[in-house]
Coordinates of N, CA and C and ligand atoms in Angstrom, one line a residue:
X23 N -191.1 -148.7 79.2 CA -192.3 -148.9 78.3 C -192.2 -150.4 77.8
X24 N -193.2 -151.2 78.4 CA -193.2 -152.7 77.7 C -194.2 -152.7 76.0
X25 N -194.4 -153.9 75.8 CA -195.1 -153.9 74.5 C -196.0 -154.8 75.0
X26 N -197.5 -154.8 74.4 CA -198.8 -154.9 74.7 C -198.6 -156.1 75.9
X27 N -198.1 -157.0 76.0 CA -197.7 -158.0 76.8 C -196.8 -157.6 78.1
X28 N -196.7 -156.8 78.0 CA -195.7 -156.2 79.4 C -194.5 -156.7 79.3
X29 N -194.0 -156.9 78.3 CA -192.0 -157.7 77.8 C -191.8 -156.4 77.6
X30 N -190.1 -156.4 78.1 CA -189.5 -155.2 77.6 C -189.2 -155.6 75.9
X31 N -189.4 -154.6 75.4 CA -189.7 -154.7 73.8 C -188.2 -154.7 73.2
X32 N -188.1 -155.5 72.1 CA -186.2 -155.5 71.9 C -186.2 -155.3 70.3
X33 N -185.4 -154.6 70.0 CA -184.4 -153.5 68.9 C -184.3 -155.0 68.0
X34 N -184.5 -154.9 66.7 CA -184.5 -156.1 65.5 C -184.1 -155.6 64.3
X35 N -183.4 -156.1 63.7 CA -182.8 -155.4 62.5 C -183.6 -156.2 60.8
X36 N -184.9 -155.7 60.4 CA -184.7 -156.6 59.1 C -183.9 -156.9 57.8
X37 N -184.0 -157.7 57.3 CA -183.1 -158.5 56.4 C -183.9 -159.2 55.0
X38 N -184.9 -158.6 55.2 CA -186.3 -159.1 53.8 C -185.5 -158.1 52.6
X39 N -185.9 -158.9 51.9 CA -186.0 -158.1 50.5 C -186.3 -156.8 50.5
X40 N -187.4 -156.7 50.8 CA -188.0 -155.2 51.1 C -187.7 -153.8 52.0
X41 N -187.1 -154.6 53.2 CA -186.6 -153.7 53.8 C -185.4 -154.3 54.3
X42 N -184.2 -154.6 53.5 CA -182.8 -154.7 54.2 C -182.2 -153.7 54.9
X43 N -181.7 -154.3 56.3 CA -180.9 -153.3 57.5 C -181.8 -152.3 57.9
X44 N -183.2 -152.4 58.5 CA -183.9 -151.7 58.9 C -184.6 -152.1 60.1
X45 N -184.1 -151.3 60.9 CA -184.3 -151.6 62.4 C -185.8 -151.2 62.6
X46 N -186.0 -152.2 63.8 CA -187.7 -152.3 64.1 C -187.9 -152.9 65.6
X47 N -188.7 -152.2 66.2 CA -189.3 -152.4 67.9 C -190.0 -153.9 67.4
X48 N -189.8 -154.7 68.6 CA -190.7 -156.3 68.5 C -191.1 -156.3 69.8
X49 N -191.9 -157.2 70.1 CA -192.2 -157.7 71.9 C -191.2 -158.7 71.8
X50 N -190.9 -158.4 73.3 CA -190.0 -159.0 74.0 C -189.6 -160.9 74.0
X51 N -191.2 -160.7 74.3 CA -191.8 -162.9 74.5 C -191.3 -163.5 72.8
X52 N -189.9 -163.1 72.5 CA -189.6 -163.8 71.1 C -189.9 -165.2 70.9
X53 N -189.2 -166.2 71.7 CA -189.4 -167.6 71.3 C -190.9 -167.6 72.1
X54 N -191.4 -167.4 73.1 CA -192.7 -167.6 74.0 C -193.9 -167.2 72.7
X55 N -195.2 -166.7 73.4 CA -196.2 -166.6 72.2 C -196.4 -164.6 71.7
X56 N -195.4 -163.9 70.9 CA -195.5 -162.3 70.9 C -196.6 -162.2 70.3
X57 N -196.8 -160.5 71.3 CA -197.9 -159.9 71.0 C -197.5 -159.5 69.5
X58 N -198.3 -158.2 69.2 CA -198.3 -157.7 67.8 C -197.5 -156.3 68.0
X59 N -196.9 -156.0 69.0 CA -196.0 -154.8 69.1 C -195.2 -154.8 67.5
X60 N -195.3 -153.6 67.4 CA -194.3 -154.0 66.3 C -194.2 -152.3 65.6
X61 N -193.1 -151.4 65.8 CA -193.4 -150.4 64.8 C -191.6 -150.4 64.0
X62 N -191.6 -149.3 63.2 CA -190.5 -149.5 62.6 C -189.6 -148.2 63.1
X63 N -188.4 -148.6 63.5 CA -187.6 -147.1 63.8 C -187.0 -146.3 62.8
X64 N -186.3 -147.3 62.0 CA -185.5 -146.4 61.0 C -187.0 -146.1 59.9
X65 N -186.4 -144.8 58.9 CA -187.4 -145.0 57.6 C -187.1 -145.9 56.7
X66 N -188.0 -145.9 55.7 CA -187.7 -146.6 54.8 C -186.0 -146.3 54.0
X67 N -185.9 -147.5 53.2 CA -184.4 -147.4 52.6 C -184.9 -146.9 51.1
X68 N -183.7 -146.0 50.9 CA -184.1 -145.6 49.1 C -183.9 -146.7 48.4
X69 N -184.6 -146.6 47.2 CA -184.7 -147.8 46.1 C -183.6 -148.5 45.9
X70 N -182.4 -147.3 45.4 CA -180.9 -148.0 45.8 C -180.3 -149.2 46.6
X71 N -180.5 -148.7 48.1 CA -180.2 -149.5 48.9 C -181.1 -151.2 48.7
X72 N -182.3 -150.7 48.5 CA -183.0 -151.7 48.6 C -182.7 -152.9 47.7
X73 N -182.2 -152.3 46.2 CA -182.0 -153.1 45.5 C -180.2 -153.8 45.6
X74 N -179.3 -152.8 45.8 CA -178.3 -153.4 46.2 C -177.9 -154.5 47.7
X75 N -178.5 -153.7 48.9 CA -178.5 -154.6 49.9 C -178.6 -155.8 49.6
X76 N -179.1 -156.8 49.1 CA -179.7 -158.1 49.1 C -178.5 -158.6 48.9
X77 N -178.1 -158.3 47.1 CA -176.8 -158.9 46.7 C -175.5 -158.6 47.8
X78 N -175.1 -157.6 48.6 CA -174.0 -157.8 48.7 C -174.4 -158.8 50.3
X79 N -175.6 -158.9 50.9 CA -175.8 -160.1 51.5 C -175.6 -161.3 51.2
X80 N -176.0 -161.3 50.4 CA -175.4 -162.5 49.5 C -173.6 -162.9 49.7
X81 N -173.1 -161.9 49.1 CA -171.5 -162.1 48.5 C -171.3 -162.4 49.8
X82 N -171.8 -161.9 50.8 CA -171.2 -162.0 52.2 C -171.5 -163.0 52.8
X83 N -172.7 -163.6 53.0 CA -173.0 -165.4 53.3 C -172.0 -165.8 52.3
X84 N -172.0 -165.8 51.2 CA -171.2 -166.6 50.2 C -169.9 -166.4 50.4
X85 N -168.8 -165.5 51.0 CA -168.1 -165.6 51.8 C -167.8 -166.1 52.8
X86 N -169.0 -166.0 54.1 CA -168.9 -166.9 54.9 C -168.6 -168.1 54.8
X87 N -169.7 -169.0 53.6 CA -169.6 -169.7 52.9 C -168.6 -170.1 52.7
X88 N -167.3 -169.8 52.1 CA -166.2 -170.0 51.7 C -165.2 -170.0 52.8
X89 N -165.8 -169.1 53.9 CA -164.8 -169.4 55.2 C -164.7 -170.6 56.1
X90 N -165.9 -170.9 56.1 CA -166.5 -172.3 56.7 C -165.8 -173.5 55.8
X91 N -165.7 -173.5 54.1 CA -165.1 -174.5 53.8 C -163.7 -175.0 53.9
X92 N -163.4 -173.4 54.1 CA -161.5 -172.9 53.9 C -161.3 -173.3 55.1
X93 N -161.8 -173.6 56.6 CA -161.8 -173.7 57.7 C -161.6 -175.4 57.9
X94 N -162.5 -175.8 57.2 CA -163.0 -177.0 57.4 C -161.6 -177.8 56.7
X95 N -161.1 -177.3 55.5 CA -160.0 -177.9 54.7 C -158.8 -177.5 55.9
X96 N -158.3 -176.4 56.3 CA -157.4 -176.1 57.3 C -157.6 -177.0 59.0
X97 N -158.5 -177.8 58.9 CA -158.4 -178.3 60.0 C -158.0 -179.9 59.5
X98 N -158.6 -179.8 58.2 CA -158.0 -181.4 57.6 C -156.6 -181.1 57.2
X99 N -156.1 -180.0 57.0 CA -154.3 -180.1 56.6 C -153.8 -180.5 58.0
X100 N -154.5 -179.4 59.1 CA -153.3 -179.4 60.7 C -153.3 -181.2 61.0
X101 N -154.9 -181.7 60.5 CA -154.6 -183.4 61.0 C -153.5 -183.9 60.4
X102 N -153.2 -183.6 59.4 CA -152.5 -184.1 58.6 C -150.9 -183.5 58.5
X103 N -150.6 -182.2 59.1 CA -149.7 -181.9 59.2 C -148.8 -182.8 60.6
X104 N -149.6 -183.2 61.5 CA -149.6 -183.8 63.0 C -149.0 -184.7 62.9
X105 N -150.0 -185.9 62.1 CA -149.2 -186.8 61.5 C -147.7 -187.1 60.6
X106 N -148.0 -186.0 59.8 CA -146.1 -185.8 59.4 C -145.1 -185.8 59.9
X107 N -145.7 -184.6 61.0 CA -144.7 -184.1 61.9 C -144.4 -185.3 63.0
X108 N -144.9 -186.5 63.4 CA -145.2 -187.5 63.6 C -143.8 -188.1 63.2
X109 N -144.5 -188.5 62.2 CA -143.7 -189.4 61.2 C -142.3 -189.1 61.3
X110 N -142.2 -187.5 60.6 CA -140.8 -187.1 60.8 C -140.1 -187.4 61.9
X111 N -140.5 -187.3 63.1 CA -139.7 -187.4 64.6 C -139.4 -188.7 64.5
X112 N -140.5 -190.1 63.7 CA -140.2 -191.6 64.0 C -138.8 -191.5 63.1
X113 N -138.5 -190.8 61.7 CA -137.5 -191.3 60.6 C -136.3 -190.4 61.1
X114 N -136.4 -189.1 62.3 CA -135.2 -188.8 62.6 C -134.5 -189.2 63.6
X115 N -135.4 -189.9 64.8 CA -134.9 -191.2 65.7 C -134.0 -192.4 64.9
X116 N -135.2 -193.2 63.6 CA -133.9 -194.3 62.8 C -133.0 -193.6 62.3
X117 N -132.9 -192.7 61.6 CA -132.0 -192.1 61.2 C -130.9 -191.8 62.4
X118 N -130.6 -191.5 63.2 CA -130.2 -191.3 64.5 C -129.2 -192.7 64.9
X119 N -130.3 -193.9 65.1 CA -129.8 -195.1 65.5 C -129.0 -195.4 63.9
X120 N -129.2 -195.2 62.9 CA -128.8 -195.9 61.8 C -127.1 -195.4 61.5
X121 N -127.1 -193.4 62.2 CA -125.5 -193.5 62.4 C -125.0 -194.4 63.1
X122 N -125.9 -194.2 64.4 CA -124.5 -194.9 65.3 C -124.6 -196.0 65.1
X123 N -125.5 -197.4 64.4 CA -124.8 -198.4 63.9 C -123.7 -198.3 62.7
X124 N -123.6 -197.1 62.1 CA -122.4 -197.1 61.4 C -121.2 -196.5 61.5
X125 N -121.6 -195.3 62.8 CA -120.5 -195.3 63.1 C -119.7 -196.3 64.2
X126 N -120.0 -197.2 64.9 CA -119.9 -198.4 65.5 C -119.2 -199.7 64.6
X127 N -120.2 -199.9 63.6 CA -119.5 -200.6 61.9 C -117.9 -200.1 61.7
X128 N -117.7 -199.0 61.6 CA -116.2 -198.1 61.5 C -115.7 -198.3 62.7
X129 N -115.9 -198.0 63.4 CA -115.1 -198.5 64.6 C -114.8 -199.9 65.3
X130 N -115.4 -200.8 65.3 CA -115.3 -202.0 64.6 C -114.3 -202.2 63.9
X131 N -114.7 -201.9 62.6 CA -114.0 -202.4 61.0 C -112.1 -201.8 61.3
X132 N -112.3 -200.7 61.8 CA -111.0 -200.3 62.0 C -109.8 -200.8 63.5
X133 N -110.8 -201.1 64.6 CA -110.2 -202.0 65.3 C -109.7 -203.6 64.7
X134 N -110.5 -204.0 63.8 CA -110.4 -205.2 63.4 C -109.0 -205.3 62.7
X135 N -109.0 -203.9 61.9 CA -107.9 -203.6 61.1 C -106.7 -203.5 61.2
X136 N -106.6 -202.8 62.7 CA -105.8 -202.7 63.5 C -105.0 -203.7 64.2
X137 N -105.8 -204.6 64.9 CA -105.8 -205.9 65.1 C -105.1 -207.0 64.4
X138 N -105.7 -207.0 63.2 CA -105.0 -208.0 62.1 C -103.3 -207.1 61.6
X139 N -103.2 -206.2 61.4 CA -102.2 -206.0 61.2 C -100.7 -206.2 62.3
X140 N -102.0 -205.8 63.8 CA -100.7 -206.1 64.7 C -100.0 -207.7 64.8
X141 N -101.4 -208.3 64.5 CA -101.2 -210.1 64.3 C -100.1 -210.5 63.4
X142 N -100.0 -210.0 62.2 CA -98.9 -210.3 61.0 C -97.9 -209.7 61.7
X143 N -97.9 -208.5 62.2 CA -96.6 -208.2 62.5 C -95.9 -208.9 63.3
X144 N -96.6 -209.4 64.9 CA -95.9 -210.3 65.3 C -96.1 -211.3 64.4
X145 N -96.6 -212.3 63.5 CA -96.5 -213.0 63.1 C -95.2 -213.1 61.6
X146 N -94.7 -212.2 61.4 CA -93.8 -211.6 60.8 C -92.2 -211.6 61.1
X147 N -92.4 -211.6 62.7 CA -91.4 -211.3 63.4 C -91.2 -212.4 64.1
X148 N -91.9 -213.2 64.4 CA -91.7 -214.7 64.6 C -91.2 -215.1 63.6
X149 N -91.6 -215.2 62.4 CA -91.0 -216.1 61.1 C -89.6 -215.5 60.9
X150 N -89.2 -214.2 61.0 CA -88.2 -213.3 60.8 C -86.8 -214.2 61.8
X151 N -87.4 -214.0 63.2 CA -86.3 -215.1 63.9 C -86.0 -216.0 64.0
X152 N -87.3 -217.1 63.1 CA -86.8 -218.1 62.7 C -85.9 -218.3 62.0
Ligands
ZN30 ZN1 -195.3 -158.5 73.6

């Protein structure tokens, strides 16, 4: 069964004031030029609903709302965590080269040490046989 236009007719949920979450038959040709098909499936909603529904639409965009910004901030931390993590890898490479110039410094310093002491000793031992 199409609607006055021969479109298969398609299932629509309203979201007015008036009738929140209340399904309704449309013509099909939505974005194109629709006929006037139009009946309602569900009945009406009791006063209750009607007056509650809105608001908790609300809370719920406004939620969304808050997920979109919470989203938008967690994409600015991960840039910013990238870059840390970044960083870190450049300061534990120097840190890295900065032992082994010190441990090199020590080895060095202690060859040196080594060195000089064997120097006096023969130079010790020369003076000694004099
Ligand atoms: Zn139609």
């Amino acid at each position: 069964m199409g609607c006055y236009c021969r479109k298969s007719p398609i299932i629509k949920t309203s979201w007015t004031p008036k009738n929140p979450g209340r399904r309704f038959m449309a013509c099909g040709a939505e974005n194109e030029d629709p006929c006037e098909y139009f009946f309602w499936i569900d009945p009406p909603k009791c006063e209750r609903a009607v007056q509650v529904i809105p608001g908790l639409l609300r809370r719920i965009n406004g939620n969304a709302e808050e997920v979109r910004r919470l989203m938008v901030q967690i994409e600015g931390k991960q840039e910013q965590l990238v870059t840390y993590e970044r960083k870190l890898r450049s300061y534990q490479w120097k840190e890295k080269i900065l032992w082994f110039v010190l441990l090199c410094s020590w080895v060095f310093f202690v060859m040196n040490f080594k060195s000089k002491r064997t120097a006096n000793n023969i130079l010790l031992l020369e003076i000694g046989e004099l």
